[in-house]
CSV table of C-alpha atoms in Angstrom, one decimal:
chain,number,residue,atom,x,y,z
J,1,MET,CA,116.4,82.9,114.4
J,2,LEU,CA,117.8,85.8,113.1
J,3,ILE,CA,120.2,84.2,110.8
J,4,LEU,CA,116.8,82.9,109.0
J,5,PHE,CA,116.3,86.2,107.7
J,6,ILE,CA,119.2,86.2,105.7
J,7,LEU,CA,119.2,82.6,105.0
J,8,LEU,CA,115.8,82.4,103.5
J,9,PRO,CA,116.0,84.7,100.7
J,10,ILE,CA,119.5,83.3,99.8
J,11,VAL,CA,118.7,79.6,99.8
J,12,ALA,CA,115.7,80.8,97.6
J,13,SER,CA,117.7,82.3,95.1
J,14,ILE,CA,120.1,79.2,95.0
J,15,ALA,CA,116.5,76.8,94.8
J,16,ILE,CA,115.5,79.1,92.1
J,17,PHE,CA,118.4,78.7,90.1
J,18,CYS,CA,118.5,75.2,90.7
J,19,GLY,CA,114.9,75.0,88.9
J,20,ALA,CA,112.6,75.7,91.4
J,21,PRO,CA,109.5,77.8,90.3
J,22,ALA,CA,110.8,81.4,90.5
J,23,ARG,CA,108.1,83.5,91.4
J,24,GLN,CA,106.2,81.0,93.8
J,25,SER,CA,109.8,80.4,95.6
J,26,ALA,CA,110.5,84.3,96.1
J,27,ILE,CA,107.0,84.6,97.1
J,28,ALA,CA,107.1,82.0,100.0
J,29,ALA,CA,110.9,83.2,101.0
J,30,ALA,CA,109.3,86.6,101.6
J,31,ALA,CA,106.0,85.6,103.0
J,32,ILE,CA,107.8,83.6,105.3
J,33,ASN,CA,110.3,86.4,106.8
J,34,PHE,CA,107.0,88.6,106.6
J,35,LEU,CA,105.7,86.4,109.3
J,36,LEU,CA,108.9,85.8,111.3
J,37,ALA,CA,109.5,89.4,111.8
J,38,GLY,CA,105.6,89.6,113.3
J,39,TYR,CA,106.7,87.1,115.6
J,40,VAL,CA,110.2,88.9,116.6
J,41,THR,CA,108.0,91.9,117.3
J,42,LEU,CA,105.1,90.6,119.3
J,43,ALA,CA,108.0,88.3,121.2
J,44,HIS,CA,110.2,91.1,121.6
J,45,GLN,CA,112.6,91.1,124.4
J,46,PRO,CA,116.8,91.8,124.6
J,47,GLY,CA,118.6,89.2,122.9
J,48,ILE,CA,115.8,87.2,120.9
J,49,GLY,CA,117.0,85.3,118.2
J,50,ALA,CA,120.7,86.2,118.4
J,51,PHE,CA,123.3,84.7,116.2
J,52,ASN,CA,127.1,85.1,116.6
J,53,PHE,CA,129.8,82.9,114.7
J,54,MET,CA,133.6,83.4,114.5
J,55,VAL,CA,134.8,84.1,111.0
J,56,LEU,CA,138.5,85.3,112.4
J,57,GLU,CA,140.3,84.8,115.6
J,58,LYS,CA,143.0,88.0,114.9
J,59,PRO,CA,141.5,90.1,114.0
J,60,GLU,CA,138.8,89.2,115.8
J,61,LEU,CA,135.8,89.2,113.2
J,62,HIS,CA,132.3,87.6,114.0
J,63,LEU,CA,129.1,87.4,112.3
J,64,SER,CA,127.0,88.6,114.7
J,65,LEU,CA,123.1,89.2,114.3
J,66,GLU,CA,121.1,91.0,117.4
J,67,ILE,CA,118.2,93.4,117.2
J,68,MET,CA,120.1,96.0,119.2
J,69,ASP,CA,117.2,98.2,120.0
J,70,GLY,CA,113.9,99.0,118.4
J,71,MET,CA,115.5,101.0,115.5
J,72,SER,CA,117.0,97.4,114.5
J,73,LEU,CA,113.5,95.9,114.6
J,74,VAL,CA,111.9,98.8,113.1
J,75,MET,CA,114.1,98.4,110.0
J,76,LEU,CA,113.7,95.1,110.0
J,77,LEU,CA,110.1,95.0,109.9
J,78,LEU,CA,110.5,97.8,106.9
J,79,SER,CA,112.6,95.1,105.0
J,80,VAL,CA,110.1,92.3,104.9
J,81,ILE,CA,107.0,94.2,104.3
J,82,VAL,CA,108.5,96.2,101.2
J,83,THR,CA,109.8,92.8,100.0
J,84,LEU,CA,106.7,91.0,100.2
J,85,ALA,CA,104.8,93.7,98.3
J,86,ALA,CA,107.9,94.3,95.7
J,87,VAL,CA,107.9,90.5,95.0
J,88,LEU,CA,104.3,90.2,94.7
J,89,CYS,CA,103.8,93.2,91.9
J,90,SER,CA,106.8,91.9,90.2
J,91,LYS,CA,106.7,91.1,86.4
J,92,ALA,CA,109.2,89.2,85.5
J,93,PRO,CA,110.8,89.4,81.8
J,94,GLU,CA,109.8,86.1,80.1
J,95,GLY,CA,112.9,83.5,79.9
J,96,ASN,CA,114.9,85.7,82.9
J,97,GLU,CA,112.4,84.9,85.6
J,98,LYS,CA,115.2,83.4,87.6
J,99,LEU,CA,117.6,86.3,87.8
J,100,PHE,CA,114.9,88.8,88.3
J,101,TYR,CA,113.4,87.1,91.5
J,102,SER,CA,116.5,85.9,93.0
J,103,SER,CA,118.1,89.6,92.7
J,104,SER,CA,115.2,90.9,94.6
J,105,LEU,CA,116.0,88.3,97.0
J,106,LEU,CA,119.3,89.0,97.4
J,107,ILE,CA,118.9,92.8,98.1
J,108,SER,CA,116.6,92.1,100.5
J,109,ALA,CA,119.0,89.7,102.4
J,110,GLY,CA,121.7,92.5,102.0
J,111,ALA,CA,119.4,95.1,103.6
J,112,ILE,CA,118.6,92.7,106.5
J,113,GLY,CA,121.9,91.8,107.2
J,114,ALA,CA,123.1,95.0,107.4
J,115,PHE,CA,120.2,96.3,110.0
J,116,LEU,CA,121.0,93.4,111.9
J,117,SER,CA,124.7,93.0,112.0
J,118,LYS,CA,126.6,93.9,115.6
J,119,ASP,CA,129.8,93.5,114.1
J,120,VAL,CA,131.0,96.5,111.5
J,121,PHE,CA,132.5,94.6,108.8
J,122,PHE,CA,129.3,92.5,107.9
J,123,PHE,CA,127.4,95.6,108.5
J,124,PHE,CA,129.3,97.5,105.5
J,125,ALA,CA,129.6,93.7,103.6
J,126,PHE,CA,126.2,93.1,103.5
J,127,HIS,CA,125.1,96.1,102.1
J,128,GLU,CA,127.5,95.8,99.4
J,129,LEU,CA,126.3,92.5,98.6
J,130,ALA,CA,122.6,94.2,98.1
J,131,LEU,CA,124.0,96.9,95.5
J,132,ILE,CA,125.8,94.1,93.1
J,133,PRO,CA,122.2,92.7,92.0
J,134,THR,CA,120.8,96.5,92.0
J,135,PHE,CA,123.1,97.3,89.4
J,136,LEU,CA,122.8,94.5,87.4
J,137,MET,CA,118.9,94.5,87.3
J,138,ILE,CA,118.8,98.2,86.2
J,139,GLY,CA,121.7,97.4,83.5
J,140,MET,CA,120.0,94.6,82.3
J,141,PHE,CA,116.1,95.0,82.9
J,142,GLY,CA,115.8,98.8,83.2
J,143,ARG,CA,114.1,101.2,81.0
J,144,GLY,CA,114.9,104.2,79.1
J,145,ASP,CA,118.9,105.0,79.3
J,146,ARG,CA,119.1,102.2,81.5
J,147,ARG,CA,123.2,101.3,80.9
J,148,ALA,CA,123.7,105.2,81.5
J,149,ALA,CA,121.6,104.5,84.5
J,150,ALA,CA,123.6,101.6,85.8
J,151,TRP,CA,126.5,103.3,85.2
J,152,LYS,CA,125.8,106.3,87.0
J,153,ILE,CA,124.7,104.7,90.1
J,154,THR,CA,127.7,102.3,90.2
J,155,ILE,CA,130.1,105.0,90.2
J,156,TYR,CA,128.2,107.3,92.7
J,157,LEU,CA,127.7,104.3,95.1
J,158,GLY,CA,130.9,102.8,94.7
J,159,LEU,CA,132.5,106.0,95.4
J,160,GLY,CA,130.4,106.6,98.4
J,161,SER,CA,131.4,103.0,99.5
J,162,LEU,CA,134.7,103.9,99.2
J,163,VAL,CA,134.7,106.8,101.3
J,164,LEU,CA,132.5,105.0,103.6
J,165,LEU,CA,134.8,102.5,104.1
J,166,ALA,CA,137.8,104.5,104.9
J,167,GLY,CA,135.9,106.2,107.5
J,168,LEU,CA,134.9,102.8,109.2
J,169,VAL,CA,137.9,101.6,108.8
J,170,TRP,CA,140.0,104.4,110.6
J,171,LEU,CA,137.0,104.1,113.2
J,172,THR,CA,138.0,100.7,114.1
J,173,ARG,CA,141.4,101.5,114.3
J,174,VAL,CA,140.9,104.2,116.9
J,175,THR,CA,138.1,102.1,119.2
J,176,GLY,CA,140.2,99.0,118.7
J,177,SER,CA,136.9,96.8,117.7
J,178,TYR,CA,134.7,95.6,115.0
J,179,ASP,CA,131.5,95.1,117.4
J,180,ILE,CA,129.3,98.2,117.5
J,181,PRO,CA,128.4,98.1,121.1
J,182,THR,CA,132.1,98.2,121.9
J,183,MET,CA,132.7,100.9,119.7
J,184,ILE,CA,130.1,103.1,121.0
J,185,ALA,CA,131.5,102.3,124.7
J,186,ALA,CA,135.1,103.8,123.7
J,187,SER,CA,133.6,107.3,122.1
J,188,GLY,CA,134.5,109.0,124.8
J,189,GLU,CA,138.4,108.1,124.1
J,190,ILE,CA,138.4,109.5,120.7
J,191,PRO,CA,140.3,112.5,120.2
J,192,LEU,CA,138.7,115.7,118.8
J,193,ASN,CA,140.6,116.3,115.9
J,194,THR,CA,140.2,112.3,115.1
J,195,GLN,CA,136.4,112.6,115.8
J,196,ILE,CA,136.1,115.5,112.9
J,197,GLY,CA,138.1,113.5,110.6
J,198,ILE,CA,136.2,110.2,110.7
J,199,ALA,CA,132.8,112.1,111.3
J,200,GLY,CA,133.3,113.8,107.9
J,201,LEU,CA,134.3,110.5,106.2
J,202,LEU,CA,130.9,108.9,107.3
J,203,LEU,CA,129.1,112.3,106.4
J,204,LEU,CA,130.1,112.1,103.0
J,205,GLY,CA,130.3,108.5,102.4
J,206,PHE,CA,126.7,107.6,103.9
J,207,GLY,CA,125.5,111.2,102.2
J,208,MET,CA,126.2,110.0,98.6
J,209,LEU,CA,124.7,106.6,99.5
J,210,ILE,CA,121.5,108.6,100.8
J,211,SER,CA,121.7,110.9,98.1
J,212,LEU,CA,122.6,113.9,100.1
J,213,PHE,CA,122.4,117.3,97.9
J,214,PRO,CA,124.8,117.9,95.8
J,215,PHE,CA,125.2,114.3,95.4
J,216,HIS,CA,122.0,113.3,94.4
J,217,SER,CA,121.9,113.2,90.9
J,218,TRP,CA,122.5,109.1,90.6
J,219,ALA,CA,119.2,108.3,92.5
J,220,ALA,CA,116.1,110.2,90.0
J,221,PRO,CA,117.8,108.5,86.6
J,222,ALA,CA,118.3,105.1,88.5
J,223,TYR,CA,114.9,104.6,90.0
J,224,ALA,CA,113.3,106.0,86.8
J,225,SER,CA,115.1,103.3,84.7
J,226,ALA,CA,115.2,100.6,87.4
J,227,PRO,CA,112.5,97.6,86.9
J,228,ALA,CA,109.5,98.2,89.8
J,229,PRO,CA,110.7,95.8,92.5
J,230,ILE,CA,114.4,97.2,92.6
J,231,ALA,CA,112.9,101.0,92.6
J,232,MET,CA,111.1,99.7,95.6
J,233,LEU,CA,113.5,98.0,97.4
J,234,HIS,CA,116.3,100.6,97.0
J,235,ALA,CA,114.5,103.6,97.6
J,236,GLY,CA,111.8,102.0,100.0
J,237,VAL,CA,114.7,100.2,101.8
J,238,LEU,CA,118.3,99.9,101.0
J,239,LYS,CA,118.8,104.0,100.8
J,240,LYS,CA,117.6,103.7,104.4
J,241,PHE,CA,121.3,101.9,105.4
J,242,GLY,CA,123.0,105.1,105.2
J,243,LEU,CA,120.6,107.2,107.7
J,244,TYR,CA,120.3,104.2,109.9
J,245,GLY,CA,124.3,104.0,110.1
J,246,LEU,CA,124.7,107.8,111.0
J,247,LEU,CA,122.0,107.0,113.7
J,248,ARG,CA,123.8,103.9,114.6
J,249,LEU,CA,127.7,104.7,114.3
J,250,ALA,CA,128.5,108.4,113.4
J,251,VAL,CA,126.1,110.0,116.1
J,252,PRO,CA,126.8,108.2,119.2
J,253,ILE,CA,130.5,107.2,118.5
J,254,LEU,CA,131.6,110.6,117.4
J,255,PRO,CA,129.1,113.1,118.7
J,256,GLU,CA,131.7,116.3,118.8
J,257,GLY,CA,133.0,115.3,115.5
J,258,MET,CA,129.5,115.7,114.1
J,259,SER,CA,128.6,118.5,115.7
J,260,TYR,CA,131.3,120.5,113.9
J,261,TRP,CA,129.8,119.2,110.8
J,262,LEU,CA,126.5,120.5,111.6
J,263,THR,CA,126.2,123.7,109.8
J,264,PRO,CA,127.1,122.5,106.4
J,265,LEU,CA,125.0,119.7,107.3
J,266,LEU,CA,122.0,121.9,107.7
J,267,VAL,CA,123.0,124.0,104.3
J,268,LEU,CA,122.9,120.4,102.3
J,269,LEU,CA,119.8,118.9,103.6
J,270,LEU,CA,118.0,122.3,102.6
J,271,GLY,CA,119.5,121.5,99.1
J,272,ASN,CA,117.6,118.3,99.4
J,273,ILE,CA,114.3,119.8,100.6
J,274,LEU,CA,114.0,123.0,98.4
J,275,TRP,CA,117.1,122.9,95.5
J,276,VAL,CA,115.4,119.3,94.4
J,277,GLY,CA,111.7,119.9,95.5
J,278,PHE,CA,111.5,122.9,92.7
J,279,VAL,CA,113.6,120.2,90.3
J,280,THR,CA,110.9,117.5,91.3
J,281,ILE,CA,107.9,120.3,90.2
J,282,SER,CA,109.5,120.5,86.8
J,283,GLN,CA,109.5,116.9,85.7
J,284,LYS,CA,107.4,115.7,83.1
J,285,ARG,CA,107.3,112.1,83.6
J,286,LEU,CA,105.8,110.2,86.6
J,287,ASP,CA,108.8,108.2,87.6
J,288,LEU,CA,111.4,110.8,87.4
J,289,MET,CA,109.0,112.7,89.8
J,290,LEU,CA,109.0,110.2,92.1
J,291,GLY,CA,112.7,109.4,91.9
J,292,ASN,CA,113.5,113.3,92.7
J,293,SER,CA,110.3,113.2,95.4
J,294,SER,CA,112.7,110.4,97.2
J,295,VAL,CA,115.8,112.2,97.2
J,296,MET,CA,113.9,115.7,98.5
J,297,HIS,CA,111.9,113.7,101.3
J,298,MET,CA,115.8,112.3,102.6
J,299,GLY,CA,116.3,116.1,103.8
J,300,TYR,CA,113.4,115.7,106.3
J,301,ILE,CA,115.2,112.9,107.8
J,302,PHE,CA,118.4,114.4,107.8
J,303,LEU,CA,117.1,117.8,110.0
J,304,ALA,CA,116.1,115.1,112.5
J,305,ILE,CA,119.6,113.6,113.0
J,306,ALA,CA,120.4,117.3,112.8
J,307,ALA,CA,118.4,118.1,115.5
J,308,LEU,CA,120.0,115.5,117.6
J,309,ILE,CA,123.5,116.6,116.6
J,310,ALA,CA,123.1,120.1,118.1
J,311,PHE,CA,121.4,118.6,120.8
J,312,PRO,CA,122.4,115.2,122.3
J,313,GLY,CA,119.5,114.8,125.2
J,314,ASN,CA,116.8,115.5,122.5
J,315,THR,CA,114.2,112.7,123.1
J,316,LEU,CA,112.3,113.1,119.8
J,317,ALA,CA,114.9,113.2,117.4
J,318,GLN,CA,115.9,109.7,116.8
J,319,PRO,CA,112.2,108.4,117.0
J,320,ALA,CA,111.3,110.9,114.4
J,321,ALA,CA,114.2,110.0,112.2
J,322,VAL,CA,113.1,106.4,112.4
J,323,LEU,CA,109.5,106.9,112.2
J,324,LEU,CA,109.9,109.0,108.8
J,325,MET,CA,112.2,106.4,107.6
J,326,PHE,CA,109.9,103.8,108.2
J,327,ALA,CA,107.3,105.7,106.6
J,328,HIS,CA,108.9,107.0,103.7
J,329,GLY,CA,109.9,103.8,102.6
J,330,ILE,CA,106.3,102.1,102.8
J,331,SER,CA,104.8,105.2,100.8
J,332,ILE,CA,107.6,105.5,98.0
J,333,ALA,CA,107.5,101.7,97.4
J,334,MET,CA,104.0,101.6,97.1
J,335,LEU,CA,104.3,104.8,94.7
J,336,PHE,CA,107.0,103.1,92.7
J,337,GLY,CA,104.8,99.8,92.2
J,338,LEU,CA,101.7,102.0,91.2
J,339,ALA,CA,103.8,104.1,88.7
J,340,ASP,CA,105.0,100.2,87.2
J,341,ARG,CA,101.4,99.4,86.8
J,342,ILE,CA,100.3,102.4,85.2
J,343,GLU,CA,103.2,102.1,82.6
J,344,ARG,CA,102.1,98.1,81.9
J,345,VAL,CA,98.3,99.3,81.1
J,346,THR,CA,99.0,102.5,79.3
J,347,GLY,CA,102.5,102.1,77.8
J,348,THR,CA,104.0,105.5,79.2
J,349,LEU,CA,104.2,107.4,82.3
J,350,GLU,CA,104.6,110.9,80.5
J,351,LEU,CA,102.3,113.1,82.3
J,352,ALA,CA,101.1,114.9,79.5
J,353,ASP,CA,100.1,112.0,77.6
J,354,LEU,CA,97.9,110.4,80.8
J,355,GLY,CA,94.4,111.1,81.8
J,356,GLY,CA,91.0,110.1,82.9
J,357,LEU,CA,92.6,106.8,84.3
J,358,ALA,CA,90.5,107.1,87.5
J,359,LYS,CA,87.2,106.4,85.0
J,360,THR,CA,89.1,103.1,83.9
J,361,ALA,CA,90.9,101.9,86.8
J,362,PRO,CA,89.2,103.3,89.8
J,363,SER,CA,91.0,100.7,92.4
J,364,LEU,CA,94.2,102.1,91.0
J,365,ALA,CA,93.3,105.5,91.5
J,366,TRP,CA,92.5,105.2,95.0
J,367,LEU,CA,95.5,103.2,96.1
J,368,PHE,CA,97.7,105.7,94.2
J,369,GLY,CA,95.7,108.6,96.0
J,370,ILE,CA,96.6,106.9,99.5
J,371,ALA,CA,100.2,106.8,98.8
J,372,ALA,CA,100.5,110.3,97.0
J,373,MET,CA,98.7,111.8,100.5
J,374,ALA,CA,101.0,110.1,102.7
J,375,SER,CA,103.9,111.1,100.4
J,376,ILE,CA,102.5,115.1,101.0
J,377,GLY,CA,101.7,114.7,104.7
J,378,LEU,CA,98.0,114.1,105.2
J,379,PRO,CA,97.1,113.5,108.8
J,380,GLY,CA,95.9,110.2,109.3
J,381,LEU,CA,98.9,108.4,107.4
J,382,ALA,CA,102.1,107.5,108.6
J,383,ASN,CA,104.3,110.3,107.2
J,384,PHE,CA,102.2,113.0,108.6
J,385,ALA,CA,103.4,111.4,112.0
J,386,GLY,CA,106.8,111.1,111.6
J,387,GLU,CA,107.1,114.7,109.6
J,388,VAL,CA,105.2,116.3,112.7
J,389,MET,CA,107.7,114.6,114.9
J,390,VAL,CA,110.5,115.9,113.1
J,391,PHE,CA,109.2,119.5,113.3
J,392,LEU,CA,109.2,119.1,116.9
J,393,ALA,CA,112.5,117.6,117.7
J,394,ALA,CA,113.9,120.5,115.8
J,395,PHE,CA,112.3,123.0,118.4
J,396,GLN,CA,112.3,120.6,121.5
J,397,ALA,CA,115.3,122.9,122.6
J,398,TYR,CA,113.5,125.9,121.8
J,399,GLN,CA,113.2,128.3,124.4
J,400,GLY,CA,112.0,131.6,123.4
J,401,ILE,CA,113.3,133.9,120.0
J,402,ASP,CA,116.6,134.5,121.7
J,403,SER,CA,117.5,130.7,121.6
J,404,LEU,CA,116.6,130.3,117.9
J,405,GLY,CA,119.6,128.6,116.2
J,406,PRO,CA,120.5,127.0,113.1
J,407,VAL,CA,118.8,123.7,113.6
J,408,GLN,CA,115.1,126.0,113.9
J,409,ILE,CA,115.9,128.1,111.0
J,410,ALA,CA,116.2,125.3,109.0
J,411,CYS,CA,113.6,123.6,110.3
J,412,ILE,CA,111.4,127.0,109.1
J,413,LEU,CA,112.8,127.1,105.9
J,414,SER,CA,112.0,123.4,105.1
J,415,ILE,CA,108.4,123.7,105.9
J,416,TRP,CA,108.4,125.0,102.7
J,417,GLY,CA,109.3,121.8,101.2
J,418,VAL,CA,105.6,120.6,102.2
J,419,VAL,CA,103.9,123.2,99.6
J,420,ILE,CA,106.3,122.1,97.0
J,421,SER,CA,105.4,118.3,98.1
J,422,ALA,CA,101.7,119.3,97.6
J,423,VAL,CA,102.2,121.1,94.3
J,424,TYR,CA,104.4,118.3,92.5
J,425,MET,CA,102.1,115.4,93.7
J,426,LEU,CA,98.8,116.9,93.5
J,427,ARG,CA,99.2,118.1,89.9
J,428,ALA,CA,100.9,114.7,88.8
J,429,TYR,CA,97.7,112.8,89.9
J,430,ARG,CA,95.6,115.4,88.5
J,431,SER,CA,97.4,114.5,84.9
J,432,VAL,CA,97.2,111.1,85.1
J,433,PHE,CA,93.8,110.5,86.9
J,434,HIS,CA,91.4,113.1,86.1
J,435,GLY,CA,90.5,115.2,83.0
J,436,PRO,CA,89.3,113.7,79.7
J,437,LEU,CA,89.9,110.2,78.8
J,438,VAL,CA,92.7,109.7,76.2
J,439,LYS,CA,93.1,106.8,73.9
J,440,ILE,CA,95.7,105.3,76.1
J,441,THR,CA,93.6,105.2,79.2
J,442,SER,CA,90.3,104.5,77.9
J,443,ASP,CA,90.1,100.7,77.4
J,444,VAL,CA,92.5,100.2,80.8
J,445,ALA,CA,91.0,96.9,82.9
J,446,HIS,CA,90.2,96.8,86.5
J,447,MET,CA,92.8,95.3,88.9
J,448,THR,CA,92.6,92.4,89.8
J,449,TRP,CA,92.7,91.3,93.3
J,450,GLN,CA,96.3,89.6,92.8
J,451,ASP,CA,97.1,93.3,91.3
J,452,ARG,CA,95.6,94.8,94.4
J,453,LEU,CA,97.4,93.0,96.9
J,454,PRO,CA,101.1,94.2,97.4
J,455,ALA,CA,99.6,98.0,97.6
J,456,VAL,CA,96.6,97.0,99.8
J,457,ILE,CA,99.5,95.7,102.4
J,458,LEU,CA,101.4,99.0,101.8
J,459,ALA,CA,98.5,101.1,102.6
J,460,ILE,CA,97.1,99.3,105.5
J,461,THR,CA,100.7,99.7,107.1
J,462,LEU,CA,100.6,103.3,106.4
J,463,PHE,CA,96.9,103.9,107.7
J,464,ALA,CA,98.2,101.1,110.9
J,465,VAL,CA,101.1,103.5,111.8
J,466,GLY,CA,99.3,107.2,111.1
J,467,LEU,CA,96.4,106.4,113.1
J,468,TYR,CA,98.5,104.8,116.0
J,469,PRO,CA,101.9,106.0,115.7
J,470,ASN,CA,103.0,104.1,118.8
J,471,LEU,CA,102.8,100.6,117.3
J,472,LEU,CA,106.7,101.8,116.5
J,473,LEU,CA,107.3,104.4,119.0
J,474,ASN,CA,106.7,101.7,121.6
J,475,LEU,CA,109.3,99.7,120.1
J,476,LEU,CA,111.9,102.6,119.9
J,477,LYS,CA,111.9,103.4,124.1
């Protein structure tokens, strides 16, 4: 069954190029995947729907798909929810519907394939499959200086992928396998110096893909230039590939190697939270502000990973990281989707040119407000549960002031990021939706139910997980 999650969007893409209705086919594929994921979640048990096909005998290479644990399942749920919302809110350029919708589906297929792969070769290959349409869509259908943004993201992520590939090849050589569970079982046999070298490559490679400071400057311009569904899928789903990779490969296989890099990681994640946070405050456009905000919040997930590295027995760190990955993916996808709606009805995302939009488009104001409050960690929404768990995870090994270590110090400093988030998000919300009406917002039409549907799906998800986090945490046991 799991192969269907990948085949459906790929087959739908082929059907679209062969003449099938583009939008309807994309929505159908996304909706079926959404329903299948619901069934897999409700019927979750070890090995359900597993798929295995031998591609090569020497070296032994399998297209092997399996929900290895709750983390894979949560990432699958994130992928299908954001994909459905992204396709529903898509407005393809006239005459380019085929390429637009098929590219969105291929990004989704690549992300899902990476999260379900048991073989490290296909884990990497599926991610690269998703990057190709991402580059093309930004360069062809983006806005602003789209070609420069497309080249920048191509160079950064291409270089990150090369570094990551070097680390993965080295890792497969020392473990003697491409199978991830087998590699994890062989972790105790890897010498310390080798662990340090491979861990450094994986941290650098995955870090560039995640936008770890200071390798983050590609992200905000790319998201600001990207068409809405591409920004939603990449910021909401595909960027989680690097975090998933660290939790799936680097931390369990190379514990001592990752411990060696703990202090640099703590310094860099504070760069994400504090440095990029202040950069976000200075933004004058809503799309650039949201792009930098996405980069900033990666720092909190890195903090959970750092807590797990520092204390391998930490029972909160991995669930905290996965929960916040899911929450951030949903909230940032909702924000980018609604920002696109604002631009379509007003013609601009310049904060200084907007105002009073809540008077003419109250539904848009309510929905954007929900996503904005989630992003800054309002209780009752999913991001709050994830961030609180991250802070608790950082202090799980704390035993009094004498045991205050680097992770706890980084956590204390990172809490200032909550204040920074509130400043830039509330200021942006006030600029766009409150104050006197201006010419471009005075005659904005109300949202139809079709316009509201993708945001409502994401908002319900944020409330459901925020009010009852065990919906996801029970899957991670």
